[in-house]
XYZ file of C-alpha atoms in Angstrom:
220
model
C 15.201 -16.545 -0.434
C 18.235 -14.304 -0.464
C 16.182 -11.601 -2.225
C 13.457 -11.978 0.341
C 15.901 -11.632 3.284
C 17.341 -8.441 1.732
C 13.936 -7.032 1.306
C 13.129 -7.644 4.961
C 16.366 -6.160 6.035
C 15.721 -3.016 3.968
C 12.231 -2.724 5.324
C 13.499 -2.986 8.880
C 16.150 -0.311 8.301
C 13.480 1.888 6.764
C 11.078 1.271 9.665
C 13.828 2.010 12.091
C 14.696 5.281 10.303
C 11.013 6.270 10.262
C 10.725 5.431 13.918
C 13.760 7.574 14.717
C 12.385 10.490 12.675
C 9.123 10.185 14.582
C 10.821 10.236 17.989
C 12.893 13.345 16.944
C 9.674 14.998 15.700
C 7.891 14.159 18.879
C 10.749 15.378 20.976
C 10.960 18.538 18.958
C 7.273 19.246 19.381
C 7.578 18.749 23.101
C 10.481 21.279 23.180
C 8.502 23.884 21.318
C 5.506 23.366 23.534
C 7.638 23.523 26.668
C 8.994 26.835 25.494
C 5.382 28.208 24.852
C 4.214 27.036 28.336
C 7.210 28.518 30.048
C 6.597 31.861 28.254
C 2.951 31.770 29.249
C 3.984 31.130 32.850
C 6.238 34.248 32.859
C 3.279 36.328 31.483
C 1.212 35.160 34.459
C 3.764 36.386 37.034
C 3.252 39.860 38.577
C 5.701 42.313 37.175
C 6.961 43.298 40.647
C 7.508 39.676 41.537
C 9.175 38.862 38.250
C 11.591 41.898 38.625
C 12.947 40.353 41.715
C 13.929 37.182 39.912
C 14.524 38.503 36.468
C 18.007 37.394 35.757
C 17.026 33.724 36.391
C 13.860 34.031 34.341
C 15.594 35.648 31.378
C 18.398 33.034 31.456
C 15.947 30.151 31.442
C 13.894 31.884 28.685
C 16.931 32.288 26.412
C 17.954 28.544 26.962
C 14.402 27.270 26.141
C 14.105 29.555 23.121
C 17.290 28.384 21.606
C 16.344 24.772 22.165
C 12.917 25.390 20.562
C 14.410 27.150 17.559
C 17.005 24.399 17.157
C 14.293 21.715 17.117
C 12.466 23.261 14.266
C 14.475 21.222 11.732
C 13.019 17.963 13.114
C 9.333 19.046 12.649
C 7.083 18.239 9.775
C 4.853 21.301 10.245
C 7.745 23.704 10.749
C 5.708 26.864 9.899
C 3.156 26.204 12.629
C 5.919 25.760 15.138
C 7.665 28.904 13.988
C 4.314 30.858 14.477
C 3.992 29.533 18.006
C 7.582 30.594 18.825
C 7.100 33.969 17.369
C 3.856 34.539 19.398
C 5.683 33.512 22.542
C 8.627 35.813 21.744
C 6.172 38.718 21.317
C 4.593 37.920 24.824
C 8.065 37.839 26.404
C 8.976 41.192 25.025
C 5.852 42.732 26.478
C 6.544 41.195 29.871
C 10.264 42.132 29.625
C 9.247 45.828 28.946
C 6.809 45.798 31.940
C 9.468 44.281 34.101
C 12.127 46.852 33.118
C 9.602 49.654 33.817
C 8.995 48.119 37.268
C 12.675 47.817 37.952
C 13.333 51.409 36.971
C 10.517 52.592 39.186
C 11.795 50.630 42.177
C 15.322 52.118 41.670
C 14.061 55.658 41.514
C 13.282 57.141 45.011
C 9.865 58.390 45.592
C 9.337 62.170 45.893
C 9.522 62.095 49.729
C 12.809 60.225 49.638
C 14.159 62.545 46.999
C 13.311 65.448 49.221
C 15.006 63.806 52.235
C 18.105 62.980 50.149
C 18.387 66.746 49.278
C 17.901 67.950 52.876
C 20.216 65.530 54.616
C 22.318 63.748 51.984
C 21.819 60.597 49.863
C 20.209 57.765 51.900
C 20.825 59.404 55.244
C 17.106 59.443 56.209
C 14.784 56.741 55.232
C 11.311 55.654 56.192
C 12.608 54.648 59.579
C 13.322 58.296 60.435
C 16.556 57.267 62.168
C 18.654 60.308 63.199
C 21.223 58.408 65.307
C 23.902 59.426 62.855
C 23.579 63.064 63.822
C 25.859 63.938 66.780
C 27.514 66.922 68.565
C 30.246 67.075 65.941
C 28.106 67.298 62.795
C 24.710 68.581 63.911
C 25.533 72.241 62.883
C 26.463 71.004 59.408
C 23.252 69.057 59.173
C 21.205 72.059 60.140
C 23.138 74.232 57.710
C 22.551 71.866 54.776
C 18.982 71.515 55.700
C 18.200 75.269 55.918
C 20.194 76.176 52.825
C 18.628 73.401 50.733
C 15.121 74.526 51.842
C 16.053 78.187 51.009
C 17.360 77.197 47.550
C 14.149 75.358 46.738
C 11.555 77.354 48.613
C 9.872 78.637 45.436
C 9.711 75.085 44.026
C 8.170 73.314 46.974
C 4.448 72.427 46.964
C 2.348 72.611 50.145
C 2.885 68.890 50.576
C 6.604 69.356 50.183
C 6.609 71.977 52.926
C 4.614 69.565 55.205
C 7.394 66.930 54.673
C 10.116 69.629 55.248
C 8.366 70.657 58.441
C 8.205 67.001 59.638
C 11.846 66.464 58.897
C 12.764 69.750 60.747
C 10.839 68.693 63.892
C 12.519 65.320 63.854
C 15.949 67.022 63.628
C 15.001 69.340 66.411
C 14.077 66.359 68.486
C 17.471 64.866 67.900
C 19.114 68.125 68.848
C 17.617 67.858 72.322
C 19.503 64.525 72.747
C 22.722 65.917 71.240
C 22.717 68.868 73.667
C 22.994 66.491 76.493
C 25.935 64.809 74.858
C 28.075 67.925 74.781
C 26.972 70.173 72.033
C 29.217 73.221 72.094
C 27.793 76.644 72.921
C 29.246 78.007 69.718
C 27.476 75.484 67.477
C 24.332 75.808 69.537
C 24.308 79.540 68.876
C 24.863 79.070 65.065
C 22.042 76.498 65.044
C 19.716 79.013 66.801
C 20.363 81.539 64.098
C 19.545 78.849 61.394
C 16.334 77.958 63.268
C 15.159 81.526 63.217
C 15.894 81.880 59.574
C 14.076 78.664 58.790
C 10.990 79.382 60.888
C 10.379 82.703 59.036
C 11.110 81.186 55.587
C 8.831 78.161 56.083
C 5.832 80.059 57.448
C 5.847 82.570 54.476
C 6.566 80.089 51.762
C 4.143 77.396 52.872
C 1.389 79.893 52.905
C 2.481 80.982 49.460
C 2.565 77.482 48.061
C -0.948 76.844 49.455
C -2.286 80.063 47.854
C -0.717 79.094 44.521
C -2.331 75.648 44.585
C -5.738 77.116 45.427
C -5.384 79.637 42.562
C -4.367 76.789 40.168
C -7.394 74.660 41.344
C -9.847 77.529 40.429
C -8.555 77.607 36.886
């Protein structure tokens, strides 16, 4: 009877141990599958949208990846799980590369903005074309930077660049009309007049030259 009771006790312990191992294995499998599903969900998100939330995405990914790798020891078919994890890692690296490219592109100003930054100063003029920062005290300096920058780059500008330069110049001129009413000095007004004459001649000649160069290039 004593031997029988001992056998039952051992059997129960073994059963409990097996049950515990099965639970661990089941939990481990769920952890790996959760990691795979999460990585697939990242892959489905547009790169532009993902870049806006990348810090949170990357943090969650790292946590789930570490949990999945730690759970491998509790799995019977460890090799199959490792293959799943490796495949998900490869997907993530592809998504990460695309997001980094998107983030770099969004940080880099477009050609028009780069042109505006050169003509007026970094970030002074954006898509809103707001010239309120130009006043009677700084307008001569603004014209001077604008005309000198255009002169320094006149041989590099394309016809489209000159169109943008002309648009910016007309907007600055429009602001000048307002500034004149706010007390622009005659001395600065005279200096600006000289810069305007210089720019008008330069823009006319070089825009025509840029157009001719583009037409010649197109014929090749």
